[in-house]
Tab-separated table of C-alpha atoms in Angstrom:
chain	number	residue	atom	x	y	z
A	25	MET	CA	0.000	0.000	0.000
A	26	ARG	CA	2.700	2.503	0.990
A	27	LYS	CA	4.661	1.997	-2.195
A	28	ASP	CA	1.516	2.918	-4.157
A	29	ILE	CA	1.204	6.354	-2.531
A	30	PRO	CA	3.651	8.156	-4.867
A	31	LEU	CA	1.907	6.554	-7.852
A	32	MET	CA	-1.495	7.635	-6.491
A	33	ILE	CA	-0.217	11.197	-6.208
A	34	VAL	CA	1.251	11.248	-9.721
A	35	LEU	CA	-1.926	9.802	-11.241
A	36	GLY	CA	-4.138	12.235	-9.337
A	37	LEU	CA	-2.033	15.196	-10.445
A	38	LEU	CA	-2.097	13.968	-14.039
A	39	ALA	CA	-5.826	14.692	-14.282
A	40	ALA	CA	-5.681	18.142	-12.648
A	41	PRO	CA	-4.526	20.398	-15.541
A	42	ARG	CA	-7.930	20.222	-17.243
A	43	ALA	CA	-9.567	21.797	-14.195
A	44	VAL	CA	-7.085	24.688	-14.234
A	45	LEU	CA	-7.488	25.291	-17.957
A	46	HIS	CA	-11.277	25.028	-17.730
A	47	ASP	CA	-11.556	27.381	-14.746
A	48	LEU	CA	-9.365	29.918	-16.544
A	49	GLY	CA	-11.630	29.694	-19.592
A	50	LEU	CA	-8.865	28.364	-21.842
A	51	VAL	CA	-10.566	25.029	-22.566
A	52	HIS	CA	-14.276	24.619	-23.216
A	53	GLU	CA	-16.558	21.604	-22.948
A	54	GLY	CA	-17.337	19.934	-26.240
A	55	THR	CA	-13.931	20.592	-27.790
A	56	GLY	CA	-11.429	17.978	-28.865
A	57	LEU	CA	-8.780	19.363	-26.538
A	58	ASN	CA	-11.153	19.113	-23.595
A	59	ALA	CA	-11.947	15.501	-24.497
A	60	LEU	CA	-8.231	14.686	-24.619
A	61	LEU	CA	-7.652	16.351	-21.254
A	62	VAL	CA	-10.558	14.416	-19.745
A	63	PHE	CA	-10.037	10.932	-21.147
A	64	VAL	CA	-6.288	10.506	-21.732
A	65	PRO	CA	-5.369	10.828	-18.027
A	66	LEU	CA	-8.116	8.369	-17.074
A	67	LEU	CA	-6.934	5.914	-19.714
A	68	ILE	CA	-3.431	6.233	-18.269
A	69	TRP	CA	-4.906	5.579	-14.812
A	70	VAL	CA	-6.555	2.348	-15.943
A	71	VAL	CA	-3.563	1.077	-17.937
A	72	THR	CA	-1.211	1.852	-15.046
A	73	ALA	CA	-3.461	0.139	-12.509
A	74	VAL	CA	-3.859	-2.966	-14.670
A	75	THR	CA	-0.147	-3.300	-15.404
A	76	ARG	CA	1.466	-2.135	-12.156
A	77	SER	CA	-0.811	-2.760	-9.218
A	78	PRO	CA	-2.023	-5.913	-7.490
A	79	SER	CA	-4.924	-3.834	-6.161
A	80	PRO	CA	-6.153	-1.562	-8.961
A	81	VAL	CA	-9.283	-0.419	-7.120
A	82	ARG	CA	-7.322	0.762	-4.094
A	83	LEU	CA	-4.718	2.466	-6.294
A	84	LEU	CA	-7.323	4.350	-8.296
A	85	LEU	CA	-9.447	5.263	-5.284
A	86	GLY	CA	-6.292	6.865	-3.894
A	87	ALA	CA	-5.625	8.609	-7.205
A	88	GLY	CA	-9.243	9.762	-7.217
A	89	ALA	CA	-8.855	11.162	-3.709
A	90	VAL	CA	-5.774	13.112	-4.807
A	91	TYR	CA	-7.660	14.309	-7.881
A	92	GLY	CA	-10.596	15.394	-5.705
A	93	ILE	CA	-8.279	17.372	-3.438
A	94	CYS	CA	-6.724	18.996	-6.521
A	95	LEU	CA	-10.176	19.887	-7.840
A	96	ALA	CA	-11.147	21.441	-4.522
A	97	VAL	CA	-7.964	23.510	-4.316
A	98	ILE	CA	-8.126	24.587	-7.973
A	99	HIS	CA	-11.806	25.515	-7.910
A	100	ASN	CA	-11.465	27.443	-4.652
A	101	ALA	CA	-8.320	29.241	-5.813
A	102	LEU	CA	-9.701	30.176	-9.222
A	103	TRP	CA	-13.305	30.810	-8.202
A	104	ASN	CA	-14.434	34.188	-9.406
A	105	GLY	CA	-17.786	34.269	-7.639
A	106	GLU	CA	-18.823	37.507	-6.014
A	107	ALA	CA	-18.165	37.720	-2.294
A	108	SER	CA	-21.340	37.436	-0.292
A	109	VAL	CA	-22.677	36.076	2.950
A	110	ALA	CA	-23.261	32.734	1.232
A	111	GLU	CA	-19.684	32.470	-0.084
A	112	PRO	CA	-18.422	30.171	2.703
A	113	LEU	CA	-21.377	27.864	2.119
A	114	ALA	CA	-20.778	27.872	-1.649
A	115	ARG	CA	-17.088	27.114	-1.135
A	116	ALA	CA	-17.892	24.287	1.276
A	117	GLY	CA	-20.313	22.785	-1.228
A	118	MET	CA	-17.785	23.164	-4.020
A	119	THR	CA	-15.131	21.458	-1.903
A	120	LEU	CA	-17.409	18.570	-0.976
A	121	SER	CA	-18.558	18.061	-4.568
A	122	SER	CA	-14.934	18.130	-5.774
A	123	LEU	CA	-13.939	15.423	-3.298
A	124	VAL	CA	-16.949	13.273	-4.198
A	125	THR	CA	-16.233	13.741	-7.909
A	126	GLY	CA	-12.606	12.669	-7.473
A	127	LEU	CA	-13.563	9.589	-5.476
A	128	ALA	CA	-16.297	8.680	-7.970
A	129	VAL	CA	-13.876	8.966	-10.896
A	130	GLY	CA	-11.367	6.834	-8.994
A	131	ALA	CA	-14.012	4.228	-8.157
A	132	ILE	CA	-15.265	4.000	-11.744
A	133	CYS	CA	-11.749	3.746	-13.182
A	134	GLY	CA	-10.838	1.264	-10.450
A	135	GLY	CA	-13.848	-0.852	-11.361
A	136	VAL	CA	-12.859	-0.829	-15.025
A	137	ALA	CA	-9.275	-1.776	-14.127
A	138	TRP	CA	-10.509	-4.537	-11.819
A	139	LEU	CA	-12.721	-5.962	-14.574
A	140	LEU	CA	-9.771	-5.909	-16.969
A	141	THR	CA	-7.565	-7.769	-14.466
A	142	ARG	CA	-10.294	-10.397	-14.024
A	143	ARG	CA	-10.117	-11.145	-17.745
A	144	ARG	CA	-6.343	-11.572	-17.674
A	145	PRO	CA	-5.087	-15.137	-17.202
A	146	ASP	CA	-3.283	-15.724	-13.917
A	147	PRO	CA	0.402	-16.458	-14.696
A	148	ALA	CA	0.780	-18.425	-11.442
A	149	ALA	CA	-2.051	-20.757	-12.450
A	150	SER	CA	-0.489	-21.476	-15.838
A	151	ARG	CA	2.858	-22.338	-14.201
A	152	LYS	CA	1.165	-24.806	-11.851
A	153	SER	CA	-0.614	-26.630	-14.673
A	154	THR	CA	2.544	-27.236	-16.740
A	155	PRO	CA	4.339	-30.485	-15.866
């Protein structure tokens, strides 16, 4: 588990640039660049989890948690909402939704990676069956 922590951090950070670019208005939903920034990091997450981790769900839940923290920090730092009495409540909601989003993305990617590892033949089983 501990050796996966640096990998969780790297994977979580890999997905964060899209949030920065989107919040700054440099990337817009529905564009090809946005699609690349959304899906390429998640594809890297799944491929990495399938090829490098004995526990892909745990790895990607951790990456999702890091991603959620990044989303919360980015959205709060770049938020251009007008200051009002409700601002702390809006920021709290934004933070909570960012964390939930990160964990949900990690869980979904972890589930996909887990399903892919289930389809892979077990190399230990093939060694046992050969005389």
